Short mmCIF file of C-alpha atoms in Angstrom, two decimals:
data_model
loop_
_atom_site.label_atom_id
_atom_site.label_comp_id
_atom_site.label_asym_id
_atom_site.label_seq_id
_atom_site.Cartn_x
_atom_site.Cartn_y
_atom_site.Cartn_z
CA UNK A 17 95.15 48.41 45.49
CA UNK A 18 96.57 51.32 47.16
CA UNK A 19 93.06 53.49 46.94
CA UNK A 20 91.26 50.55 48.29
CA UNK A 21 94.33 50.58 51.10
CA UNK A 22 93.41 54.28 51.44
CA UNK A 23 89.72 54.03 51.99
CA UNK A 24 90.18 51.30 54.50
CA UNK A 25 92.61 53.71 56.47
CA UNK A 26 89.93 56.03 56.19
CA UNK A 27 87.43 54.01 57.31
CA UNK A 28 88.98 52.83 60.30
CA UNK A 29 90.11 56.45 61.38
CA UNK A 30 86.39 57.24 60.99
CA UNK A 31 85.34 54.12 63.36
CA UNK A 32 87.71 55.11 65.69
CA UNK A 33 86.48 58.85 65.73
CA UNK A 34 82.91 57.53 66.07
CA UNK A 35 83.89 55.32 69.35
CA UNK A 36 85.77 57.89 70.57
CA UNK A 37 82.72 60.39 70.20
CA UNK A 38 80.54 57.94 71.97
CA UNK A 39 82.69 57.37 74.94
CA UNK A 40 83.38 60.89 75.53
CA UNK A 41 79.49 61.28 75.61
CA UNK A 42 79.27 58.36 77.83
CA UNK A 43 81.87 60.10 80.24
CA UNK A 44 79.98 63.37 80.14
CA UNK A 45 76.61 61.72 80.85
CA UNK A 46 78.60 60.14 83.88
CA UNK A 47 79.99 63.26 85.09
CA UNK A 48 76.79 65.21 84.62
CA UNK A 49 74.99 62.40 87.16
CA UNK A 50 77.73 62.71 89.58
CA UNK A 51 77.32 66.56 89.75
CA UNK A 52 73.49 66.16 90.20
CA UNK A 53 74.02 63.57 92.60
CA UNK A 54 76.48 66.10 94.76
CA UNK A 55 73.84 68.87 94.18
CA UNK A 56 71.40 67.10 95.53
CA UNK A 57 73.24 65.97 98.62
CA UNK A 58 74.65 69.33 99.33
CA UNK A 59 71.41 71.28 98.78
CA UNK A 60 69.16 69.05 100.72
CA UNK A 61 69.08 67.96 104.33
CA UNK A 62 66.68 65.30 103.78
CA UNK A 63 68.31 62.05 103.41
CA UNK A 64 65.43 60.33 101.18
CA UNK A 65 65.83 63.18 98.52
CA UNK A 66 69.76 62.37 98.32
CA UNK A 67 69.20 58.67 98.08
CA UNK A 68 66.37 59.03 95.52
CA UNK A 69 68.65 61.19 93.14
CA UNK A 70 71.62 58.36 93.75
CA UNK A 71 69.21 55.45 93.19
CA UNK A 72 67.70 57.26 90.12
CA UNK A 73 71.07 58.23 88.43
CA UNK A 74 72.80 54.68 89.28
CA UNK A 75 69.70 53.02 87.43
CA UNK A 76 69.59 54.96 84.55
CA UNK A 77 73.86 55.17 83.94
CA UNK A 78 74.27 51.71 84.96
CA UNK A 79 71.06 50.41 83.17
CA UNK A 80 69.88 48.23 85.81
CA UNK A 81 66.48 47.43 86.24
CA UNK A 82 66.40 48.05 90.31
CA UNK A 83 68.58 49.41 93.16
CA UNK A 84 68.61 50.02 96.72
CA UNK A 85 70.96 51.40 99.42
CA UNK A 86 71.54 49.93 102.84
CA UNK A 87 72.82 51.98 105.45
CA UNK A 88 75.16 51.05 108.26
CA UNK A 89 74.22 51.77 111.61
CA UNK A 90 77.09 52.10 114.01
CA UNK A 91 74.89 51.47 117.30
CA UNK A 92 73.48 48.26 116.13
CA UNK A 93 76.33 47.43 114.04
CA UNK A 94 74.15 46.45 111.27
CA UNK A 95 72.93 47.28 107.88
CA UNK A 96 69.36 48.47 107.33
CA UNK A 97 67.31 49.09 103.79
CA UNK A 98 66.65 52.55 103.45
CA UNK A 99 65.67 53.05 100.29
CA UNK A 100 64.86 51.29 96.73
CA UNK A 101 63.62 51.92 93.33
CA UNK A 102 62.70 49.87 90.32
CA UNK A 103 61.23 47.10 92.49
CA UNK A 104 57.76 45.49 91.14
CA UNK A 105 56.98 44.29 94.63
CA UNK A 106 57.78 45.43 98.37
CA UNK A 107 59.64 42.30 99.11
CA UNK A 108 63.00 44.02 99.21
CA UNK A 109 61.31 46.93 101.32
CA UNK A 110 60.48 44.58 104.36
CA UNK A 111 64.20 43.26 104.91
CA UNK A 112 65.64 42.82 108.18
CA UNK A 113 68.93 44.49 109.19
CA UNK A 114 71.85 42.15 108.07
CA UNK A 115 75.11 42.16 110.40
CA UNK A 116 78.43 42.89 108.96
CA UNK A 117 79.34 39.89 106.69
CA UNK A 118 75.95 38.50 106.69
CA UNK A 119 74.45 37.91 103.11
CA UNK A 120 75.67 39.59 99.90
CA UNK A 121 75.25 43.06 101.33
CA UNK A 122 76.81 42.39 104.60
CA UNK A 123 79.66 40.92 102.95
CA UNK A 124 80.30 43.73 100.72
CA UNK A 125 80.62 46.11 103.76
CA UNK A 126 82.89 44.02 105.80
CA UNK A 127 85.07 42.86 102.82
CA UNK A 128 84.90 46.62 101.46
CA UNK A 129 84.81 45.05 97.57
CA UNK A 130 82.12 44.77 95.30
CA UNK A 131 80.06 41.56 95.35
CA UNK A 132 79.17 40.35 91.56
CA UNK A 133 76.87 37.75 91.08
CA UNK A 134 76.02 37.02 87.36
CA UNK A 135 73.33 34.32 87.89
CA UNK A 136 71.51 34.76 91.09
CA UNK A 137 69.01 32.01 90.37
CA UNK A 138 72.07 29.50 90.98
CA UNK A 139 73.42 31.29 93.92
CA UNK A 140 71.26 30.80 97.21
CA UNK A 141 73.56 32.58 99.64
CA UNK A 142 71.05 34.00 101.89
CA UNK A 143 67.17 33.81 102.75
CA UNK A 144 66.51 37.09 102.26
CA UNK A 145 67.44 37.31 98.71
CA UNK A 146 66.08 33.87 98.00
CA UNK A 147 62.59 34.77 99.59
CA UNK A 148 62.76 38.22 97.47
CA UNK A 149 63.72 36.63 94.52
CA UNK A 150 60.63 34.40 94.28
CA UNK A 151 58.50 37.51 93.65
CA UNK A 152 61.53 39.59 91.64
CA UNK A 153 62.83 37.36 88.85
CA UNK A 154 66.46 39.25 89.06
CA UNK A 155 69.12 37.27 87.62
CA UNK A 156 72.26 39.85 87.42
CA UNK A 157 73.40 41.49 91.05
CA UNK A 158 75.90 43.82 92.43
CA UNK A 159 76.44 45.09 96.11
CA UNK A 160 78.67 47.98 96.20
CA UNK A 161 80.16 49.31 99.34
CA UNK A 162 79.54 53.06 100.09
CA UNK A 163 82.88 54.19 101.71
CA UNK A 164 83.64 57.77 102.95
CA UNK A 165 86.75 58.33 104.29
CA UNK A 166 87.61 54.95 104.85
CA UNK A 167 84.68 54.16 106.91
CA UNK A 168 81.86 51.82 105.31
CA UNK A 169 78.51 53.84 105.43
CA UNK A 170 76.70 51.68 103.28
CA UNK A 171 75.99 49.19 100.52
CA UNK A 172 74.32 49.80 97.11
CA UNK A 173 72.82 46.92 95.53
CA UNK A 174 72.08 46.73 91.87
CA UNK A 175 69.61 44.17 90.17
CA UNK A 176 68.80 43.26 86.69
CA UNK A 177 66.48 41.22 84.96
CA UNK A 178 68.66 39.65 82.43
CA UNK A 179 72.04 38.61 82.69
CA UNK A 180 74.44 41.99 82.35
CA UNK A 181 78.45 41.60 81.21
CA UNK A 182 80.72 42.88 83.85
CA UNK A 183 80.06 46.93 84.34
CA UNK A 184 82.43 48.77 82.59
CA UNK A 185 84.31 51.86 84.00
CA UNK A 186 83.46 53.64 80.60
#
């Protein structure tokens, strides 16, 4: 009985070590991804290059099918679609600018919080998204405000063609 207990304890320790190692490796990958994003932003004056790196890393690290970025235009007080990856059709690229508070993108920017919709098919919030979803069968959705020094600079949208569990920080 004592031997079985010792073996059980050893197995539990081994499993915990394995989980900690996986978590450490995942964190390292996230740090490397952030470093690549920083390097791309600092080394390039081309916004498209920086956004491309951001979208690629976001898709890889978060394991989503598509992502796009909307930037806030202070002159028009609207969010404008500027770049996207992973889309099968150009439906999202032709999106019209959105005012603060309009649709999920505008709401994320106005409220300065992440908007999560686990099932887009049951959520008809904005005609832009409804029309685009007719061409792109996305299920899970996140809109994440991009805030720099207290000011909203844009919104990162994340899409997945299957349901996602809540995104985890670790």
